PDB file of C-alpha atoms in Angstrom:
ATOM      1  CA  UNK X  19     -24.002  18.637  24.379  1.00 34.00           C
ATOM      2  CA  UNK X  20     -22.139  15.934  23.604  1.00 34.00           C
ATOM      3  CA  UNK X  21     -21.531  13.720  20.351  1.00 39.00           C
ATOM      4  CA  UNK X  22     -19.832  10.032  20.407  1.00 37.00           C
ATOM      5  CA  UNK X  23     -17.852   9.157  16.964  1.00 37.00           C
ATOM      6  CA  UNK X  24     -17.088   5.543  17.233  1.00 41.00           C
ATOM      7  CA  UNK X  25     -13.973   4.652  14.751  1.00 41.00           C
ATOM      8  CA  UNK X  26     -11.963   1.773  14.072  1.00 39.00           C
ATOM      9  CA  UNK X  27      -8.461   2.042  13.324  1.00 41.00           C
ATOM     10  CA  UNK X  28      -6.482  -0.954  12.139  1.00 41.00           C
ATOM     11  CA  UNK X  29      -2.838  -1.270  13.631  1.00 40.00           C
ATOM     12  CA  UNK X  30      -0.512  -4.108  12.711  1.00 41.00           C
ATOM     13  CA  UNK X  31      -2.828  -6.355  11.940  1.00 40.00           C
ATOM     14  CA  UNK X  32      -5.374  -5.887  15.036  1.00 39.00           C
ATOM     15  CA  UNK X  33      -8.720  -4.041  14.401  1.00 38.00           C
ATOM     16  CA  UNK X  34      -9.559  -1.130  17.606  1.00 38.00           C
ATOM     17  CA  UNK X  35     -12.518   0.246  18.436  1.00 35.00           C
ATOM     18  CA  UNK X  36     -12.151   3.983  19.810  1.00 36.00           C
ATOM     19  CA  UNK X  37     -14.701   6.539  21.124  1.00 33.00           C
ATOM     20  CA  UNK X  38     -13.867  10.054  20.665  1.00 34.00           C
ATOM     21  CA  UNK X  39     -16.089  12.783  23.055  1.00 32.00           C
ATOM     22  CA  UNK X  40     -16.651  15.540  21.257  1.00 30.00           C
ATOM     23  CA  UNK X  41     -18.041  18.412  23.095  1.00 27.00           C
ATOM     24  CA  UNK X  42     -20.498  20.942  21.313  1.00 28.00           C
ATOM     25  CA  UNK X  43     -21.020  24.528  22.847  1.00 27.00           C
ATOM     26  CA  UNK X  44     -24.019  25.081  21.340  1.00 27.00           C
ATOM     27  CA  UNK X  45     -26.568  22.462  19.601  1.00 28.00           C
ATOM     28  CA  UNK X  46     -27.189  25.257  16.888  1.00 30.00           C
ATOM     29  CA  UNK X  47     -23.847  25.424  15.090  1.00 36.00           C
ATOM     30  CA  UNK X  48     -24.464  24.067  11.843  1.00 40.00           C
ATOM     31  CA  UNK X  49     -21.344  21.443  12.531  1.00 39.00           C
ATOM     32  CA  UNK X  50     -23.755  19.268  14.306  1.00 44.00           C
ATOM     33  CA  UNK X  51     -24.408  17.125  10.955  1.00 48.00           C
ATOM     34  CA  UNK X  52     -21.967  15.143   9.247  1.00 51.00           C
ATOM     35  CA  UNK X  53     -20.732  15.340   5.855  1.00 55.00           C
ATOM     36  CA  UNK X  54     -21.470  13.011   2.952  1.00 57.00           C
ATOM     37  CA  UNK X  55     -18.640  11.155   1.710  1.00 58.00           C
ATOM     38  CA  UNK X  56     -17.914   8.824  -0.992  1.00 58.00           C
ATOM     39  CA  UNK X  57     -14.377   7.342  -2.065  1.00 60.00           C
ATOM     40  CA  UNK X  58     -14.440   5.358  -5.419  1.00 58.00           C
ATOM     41  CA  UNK X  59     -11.367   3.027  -6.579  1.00 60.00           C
ATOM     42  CA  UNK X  60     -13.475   2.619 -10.100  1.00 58.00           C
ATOM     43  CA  UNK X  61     -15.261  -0.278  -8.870  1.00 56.00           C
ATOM     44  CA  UNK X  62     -11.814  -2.228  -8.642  1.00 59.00           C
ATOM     45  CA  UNK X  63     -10.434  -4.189  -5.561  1.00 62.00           C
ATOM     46  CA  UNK X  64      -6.857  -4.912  -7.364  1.00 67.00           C
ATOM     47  CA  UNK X  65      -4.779  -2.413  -9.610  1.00 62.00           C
ATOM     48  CA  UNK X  66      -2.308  -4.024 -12.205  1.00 63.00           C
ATOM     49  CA  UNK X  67      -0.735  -0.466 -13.182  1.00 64.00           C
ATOM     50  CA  UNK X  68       0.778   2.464 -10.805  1.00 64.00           C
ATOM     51  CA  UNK X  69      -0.283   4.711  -9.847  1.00 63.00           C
ATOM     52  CA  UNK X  70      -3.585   4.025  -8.120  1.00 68.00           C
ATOM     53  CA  UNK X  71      -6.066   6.860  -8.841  1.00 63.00           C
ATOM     54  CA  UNK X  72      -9.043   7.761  -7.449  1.00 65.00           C
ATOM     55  CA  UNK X  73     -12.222   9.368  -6.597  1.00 65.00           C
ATOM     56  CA  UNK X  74     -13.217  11.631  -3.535  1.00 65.00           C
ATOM     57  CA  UNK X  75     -16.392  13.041  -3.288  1.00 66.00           C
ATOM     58  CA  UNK X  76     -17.585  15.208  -0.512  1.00 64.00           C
ATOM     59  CA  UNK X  77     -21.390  16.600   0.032  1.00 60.00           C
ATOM     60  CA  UNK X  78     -23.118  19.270   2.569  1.00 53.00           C
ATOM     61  CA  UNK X  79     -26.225  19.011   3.865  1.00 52.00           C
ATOM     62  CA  UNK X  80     -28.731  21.200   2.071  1.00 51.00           C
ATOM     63  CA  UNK X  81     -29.001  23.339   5.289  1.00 46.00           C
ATOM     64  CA  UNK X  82     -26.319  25.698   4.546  1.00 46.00           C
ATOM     65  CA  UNK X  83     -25.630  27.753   0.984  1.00 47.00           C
ATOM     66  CA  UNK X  84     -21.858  27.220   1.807  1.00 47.00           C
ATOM     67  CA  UNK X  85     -19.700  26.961  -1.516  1.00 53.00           C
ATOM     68  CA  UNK X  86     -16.949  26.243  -0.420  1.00 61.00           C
ATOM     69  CA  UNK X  87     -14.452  23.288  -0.158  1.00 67.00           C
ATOM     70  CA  UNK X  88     -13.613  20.924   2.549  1.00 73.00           C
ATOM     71  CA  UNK X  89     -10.045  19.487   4.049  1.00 80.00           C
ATOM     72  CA  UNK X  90      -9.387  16.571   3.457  1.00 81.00           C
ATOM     73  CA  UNK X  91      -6.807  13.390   4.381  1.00 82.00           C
ATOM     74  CA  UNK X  92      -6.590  10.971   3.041  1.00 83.00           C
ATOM     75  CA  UNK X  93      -4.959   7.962   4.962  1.00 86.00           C
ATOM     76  CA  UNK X  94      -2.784   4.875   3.004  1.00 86.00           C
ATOM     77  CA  UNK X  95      -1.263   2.513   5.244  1.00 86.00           C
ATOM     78  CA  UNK X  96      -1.177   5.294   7.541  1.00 84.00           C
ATOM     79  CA  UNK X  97       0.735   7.829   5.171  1.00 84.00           C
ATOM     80  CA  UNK X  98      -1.482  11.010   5.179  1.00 85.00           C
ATOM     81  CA  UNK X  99      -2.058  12.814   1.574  1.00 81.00           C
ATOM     82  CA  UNK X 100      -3.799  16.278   2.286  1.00 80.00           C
ATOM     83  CA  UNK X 101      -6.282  18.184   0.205  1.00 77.00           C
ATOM     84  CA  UNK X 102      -8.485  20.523  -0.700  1.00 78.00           C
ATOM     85  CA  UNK X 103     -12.346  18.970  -1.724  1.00 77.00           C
ATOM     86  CA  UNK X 104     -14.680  21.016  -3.371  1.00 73.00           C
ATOM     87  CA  UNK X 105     -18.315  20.337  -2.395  1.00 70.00           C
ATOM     88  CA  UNK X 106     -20.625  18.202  -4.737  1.00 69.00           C
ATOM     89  CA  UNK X 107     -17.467  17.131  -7.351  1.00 73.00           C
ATOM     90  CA  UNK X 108     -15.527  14.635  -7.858  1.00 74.00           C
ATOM     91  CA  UNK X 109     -12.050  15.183  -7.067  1.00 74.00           C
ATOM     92  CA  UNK X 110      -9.431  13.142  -8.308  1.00 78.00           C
ATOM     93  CA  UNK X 111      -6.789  11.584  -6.290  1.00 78.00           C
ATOM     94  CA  UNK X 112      -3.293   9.907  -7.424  1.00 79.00           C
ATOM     95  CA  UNK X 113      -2.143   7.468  -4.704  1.00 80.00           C
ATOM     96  CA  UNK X 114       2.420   7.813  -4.532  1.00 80.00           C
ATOM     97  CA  UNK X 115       3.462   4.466  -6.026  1.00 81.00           C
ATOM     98  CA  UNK X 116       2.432   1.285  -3.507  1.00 81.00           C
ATOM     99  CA  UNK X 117       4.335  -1.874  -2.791  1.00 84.00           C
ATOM    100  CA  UNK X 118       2.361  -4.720  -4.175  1.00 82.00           C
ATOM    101  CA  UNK X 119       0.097  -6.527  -2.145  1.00 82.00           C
ATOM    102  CA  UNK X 120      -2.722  -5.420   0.660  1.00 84.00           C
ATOM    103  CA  UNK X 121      -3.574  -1.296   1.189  1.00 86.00           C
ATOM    104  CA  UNK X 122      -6.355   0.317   3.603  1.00 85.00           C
ATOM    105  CA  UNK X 123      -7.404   3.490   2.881  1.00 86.00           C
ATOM    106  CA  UNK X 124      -9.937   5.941   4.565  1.00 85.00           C
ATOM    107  CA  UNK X 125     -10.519   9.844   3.569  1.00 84.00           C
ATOM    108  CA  UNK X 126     -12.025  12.028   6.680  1.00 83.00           C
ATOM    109  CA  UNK X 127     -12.973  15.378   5.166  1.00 82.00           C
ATOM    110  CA  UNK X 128     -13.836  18.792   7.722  1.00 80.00           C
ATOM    111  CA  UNK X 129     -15.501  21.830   6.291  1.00 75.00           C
ATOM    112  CA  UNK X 130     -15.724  25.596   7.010  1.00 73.00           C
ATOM    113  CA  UNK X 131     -18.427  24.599   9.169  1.00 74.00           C
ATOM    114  CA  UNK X 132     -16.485  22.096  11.370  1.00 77.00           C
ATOM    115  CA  UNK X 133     -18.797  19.223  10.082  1.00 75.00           C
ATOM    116  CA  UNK X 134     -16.686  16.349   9.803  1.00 77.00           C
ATOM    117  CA  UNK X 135     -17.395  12.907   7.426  1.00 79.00           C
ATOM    118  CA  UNK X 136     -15.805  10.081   6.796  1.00 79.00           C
ATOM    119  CA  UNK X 137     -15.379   6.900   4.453  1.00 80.00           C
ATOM    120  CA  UNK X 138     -15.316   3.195   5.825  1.00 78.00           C
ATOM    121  CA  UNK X 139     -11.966   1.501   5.629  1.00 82.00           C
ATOM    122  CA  UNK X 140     -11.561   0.251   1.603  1.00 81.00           C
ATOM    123  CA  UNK X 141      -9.209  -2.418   0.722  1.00 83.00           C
ATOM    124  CA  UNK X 142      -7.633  -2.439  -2.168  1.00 82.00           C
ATOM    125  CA  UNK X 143      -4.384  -5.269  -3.827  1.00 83.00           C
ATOM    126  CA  UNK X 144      -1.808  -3.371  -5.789  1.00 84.00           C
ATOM    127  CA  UNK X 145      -0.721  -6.167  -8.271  1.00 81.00           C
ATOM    128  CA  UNK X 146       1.646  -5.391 -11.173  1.00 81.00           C
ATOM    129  CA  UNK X 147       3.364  -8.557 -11.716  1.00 82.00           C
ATOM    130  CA  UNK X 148       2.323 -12.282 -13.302  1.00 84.00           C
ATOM    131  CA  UNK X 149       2.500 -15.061 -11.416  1.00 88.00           C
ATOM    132  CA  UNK X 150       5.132 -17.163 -12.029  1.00 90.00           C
ATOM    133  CA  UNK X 151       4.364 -20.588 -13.467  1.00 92.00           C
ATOM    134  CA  UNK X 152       6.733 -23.980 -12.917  1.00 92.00           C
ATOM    135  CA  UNK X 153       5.811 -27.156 -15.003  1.00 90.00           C
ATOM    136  CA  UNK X 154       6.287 -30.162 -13.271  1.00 92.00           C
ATOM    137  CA  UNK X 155       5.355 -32.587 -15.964  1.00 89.00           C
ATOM    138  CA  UNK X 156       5.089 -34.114 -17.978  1.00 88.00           C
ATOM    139  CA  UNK X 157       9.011 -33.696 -19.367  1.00 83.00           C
ATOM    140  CA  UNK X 158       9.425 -31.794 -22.301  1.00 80.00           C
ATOM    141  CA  UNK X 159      10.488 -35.036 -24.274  1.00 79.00           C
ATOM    142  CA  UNK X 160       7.369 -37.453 -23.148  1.00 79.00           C
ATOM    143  CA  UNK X 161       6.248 -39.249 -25.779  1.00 79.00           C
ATOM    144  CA  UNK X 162       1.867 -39.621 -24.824  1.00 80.00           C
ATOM    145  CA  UNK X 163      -0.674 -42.735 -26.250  1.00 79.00           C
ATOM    146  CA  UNK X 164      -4.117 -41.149 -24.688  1.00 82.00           C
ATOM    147  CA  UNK X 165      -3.825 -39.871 -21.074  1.00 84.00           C
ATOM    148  CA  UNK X 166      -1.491 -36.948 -20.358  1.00 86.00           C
ATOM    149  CA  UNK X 167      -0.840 -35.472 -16.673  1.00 87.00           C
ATOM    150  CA  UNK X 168      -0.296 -32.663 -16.305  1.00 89.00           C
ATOM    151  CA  UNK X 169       1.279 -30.711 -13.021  1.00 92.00           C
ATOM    152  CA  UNK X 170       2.519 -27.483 -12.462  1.00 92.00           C
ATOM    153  CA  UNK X 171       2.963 -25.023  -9.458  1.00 93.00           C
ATOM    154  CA  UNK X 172       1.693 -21.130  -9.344  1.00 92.00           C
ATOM    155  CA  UNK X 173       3.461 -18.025  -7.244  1.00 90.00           C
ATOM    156  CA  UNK X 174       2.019 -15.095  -6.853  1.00 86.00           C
ATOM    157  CA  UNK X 175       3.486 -11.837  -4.459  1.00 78.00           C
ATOM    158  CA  UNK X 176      -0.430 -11.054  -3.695  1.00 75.00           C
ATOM    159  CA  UNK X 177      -2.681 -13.441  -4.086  1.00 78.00           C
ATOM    160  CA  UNK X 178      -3.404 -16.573  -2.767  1.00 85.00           C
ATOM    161  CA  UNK X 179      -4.857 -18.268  -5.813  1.00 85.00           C
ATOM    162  CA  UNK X 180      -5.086 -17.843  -9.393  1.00 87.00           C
ATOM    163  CA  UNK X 181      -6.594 -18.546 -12.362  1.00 89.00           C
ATOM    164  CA  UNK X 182      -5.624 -20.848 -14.964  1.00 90.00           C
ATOM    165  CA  UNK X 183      -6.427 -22.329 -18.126  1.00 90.00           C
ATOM    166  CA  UNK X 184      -4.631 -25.351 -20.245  1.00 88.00           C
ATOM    167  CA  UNK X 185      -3.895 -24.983 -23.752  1.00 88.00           C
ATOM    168  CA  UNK X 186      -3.831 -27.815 -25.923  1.00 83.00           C
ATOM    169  CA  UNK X 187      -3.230 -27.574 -29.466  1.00 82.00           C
ATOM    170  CA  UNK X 188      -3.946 -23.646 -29.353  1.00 88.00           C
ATOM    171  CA  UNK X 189      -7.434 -24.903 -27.704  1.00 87.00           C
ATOM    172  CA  UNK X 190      -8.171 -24.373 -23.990  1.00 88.00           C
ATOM    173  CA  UNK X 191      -8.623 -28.178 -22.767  1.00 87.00           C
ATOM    174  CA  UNK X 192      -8.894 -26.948 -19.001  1.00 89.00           C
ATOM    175  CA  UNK X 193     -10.137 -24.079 -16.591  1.00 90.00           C
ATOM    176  CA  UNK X 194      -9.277 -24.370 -12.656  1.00 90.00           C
ATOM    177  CA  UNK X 195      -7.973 -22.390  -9.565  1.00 91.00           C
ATOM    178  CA  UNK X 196      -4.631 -22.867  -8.805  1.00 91.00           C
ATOM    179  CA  UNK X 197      -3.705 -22.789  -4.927  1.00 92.00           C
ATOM    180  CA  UNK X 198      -0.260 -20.473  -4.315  1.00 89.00           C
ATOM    181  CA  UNK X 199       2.738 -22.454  -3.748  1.00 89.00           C
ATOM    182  CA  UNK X 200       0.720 -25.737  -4.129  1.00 91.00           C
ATOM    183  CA  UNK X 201       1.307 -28.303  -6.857  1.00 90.00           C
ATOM    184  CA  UNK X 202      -1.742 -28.725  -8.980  1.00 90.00           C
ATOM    185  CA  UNK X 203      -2.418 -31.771 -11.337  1.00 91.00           C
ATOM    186  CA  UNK X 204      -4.244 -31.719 -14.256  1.00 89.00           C
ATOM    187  CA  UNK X 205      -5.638 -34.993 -16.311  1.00 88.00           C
ATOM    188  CA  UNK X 206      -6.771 -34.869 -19.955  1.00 85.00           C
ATOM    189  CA  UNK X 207      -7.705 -37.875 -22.726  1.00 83.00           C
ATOM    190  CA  UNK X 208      -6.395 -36.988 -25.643  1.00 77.00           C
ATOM    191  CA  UNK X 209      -8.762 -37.686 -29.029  1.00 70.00           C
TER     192      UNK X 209
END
């Protein structure tokens, strides 16, 4: 007998679709169904602090009364951590320390049993520093009646907007994306 895994493997940018043939002696060894997996980044898509942990949890199927643990890699950016998961807990991971910006990672567990399982591709931001802000204007010596413009420009290493909010007067006077790299203007009447 023979199974089809279908996996996608992302390389330089490009997304590939490969089928794997894996043969099977017999369809009664218990490897024939898959292992449950789950890999949790604590319901977070960007990190501000090193290092990244998280989460891997990996579950039989109910056929078996194995007790044992599975092996497990998990894959960063195609750097391989190993380890050994034991069935049914949670088992903590610390990522090494990441450049900042865009990570994949995908955990692919085996067990005694030869069962295999696997998580989908995550993406994750590693993003430690603040942007860094530039006033435009008005010049630090403007002398305003009513109307006051405001402009400004916002860089960020990993991501391409940001948030931002005005203070005037220790009161926010203004809430708006900011574009990365872009100048952005801001117009308020003052009372």
């Amino acid at each position: 007998m023979t199974r089809l895994n279908i996996e996608t493997i992302w390389l330089a940018g490009f997304m590939f679709l490969v089928l794997l043939g894996l043969s099977l002696l017999n369809s009664a060894i218990p490897g024939e169904q898959s292992l449950n997996m789950s890999l949790n980044l604590e319901n977070q898509s960007v990190f501000a602090a090193q290092p990244v942990n998280l989460t891997l949890t990996v579950n039989q199927p109910d056929t078996t009364n194995w007790t044992g643990s599975a092996d497990c890699n998990i894959t960063v950016d195609q750097q391989v951590i190993s380890l050994n998961a034991t069935k049914n807990q949670s088992n903590n991971v610390t990522l090494p320390v990441l450049s900042e910006g865009r990570h994949w990672i995908q955990a692919r567990c085996t067990d005694a049993f030869s069962r295999n399982g696997s998580t989908g591709m995550l993406q994750f931001t590693v993003d430690t520093s603040a942007p860094h802000i530039s006033v435009i204007g008005p010049e630090n010596t403007t002398v305003i009646n009513s109307s006051i413009a405001f402009s400004f420009s916002v860089s960020d290493n990993a991501s391409e907007e940001s948030g931002c909010r005005l203070f005037l007067d220790s009161l926010q006077a203004a809430n708006i994306t900011a574009k990365n790299g872009s100048i952005t203007k801001i117009n308020k009447t003052l009372a």
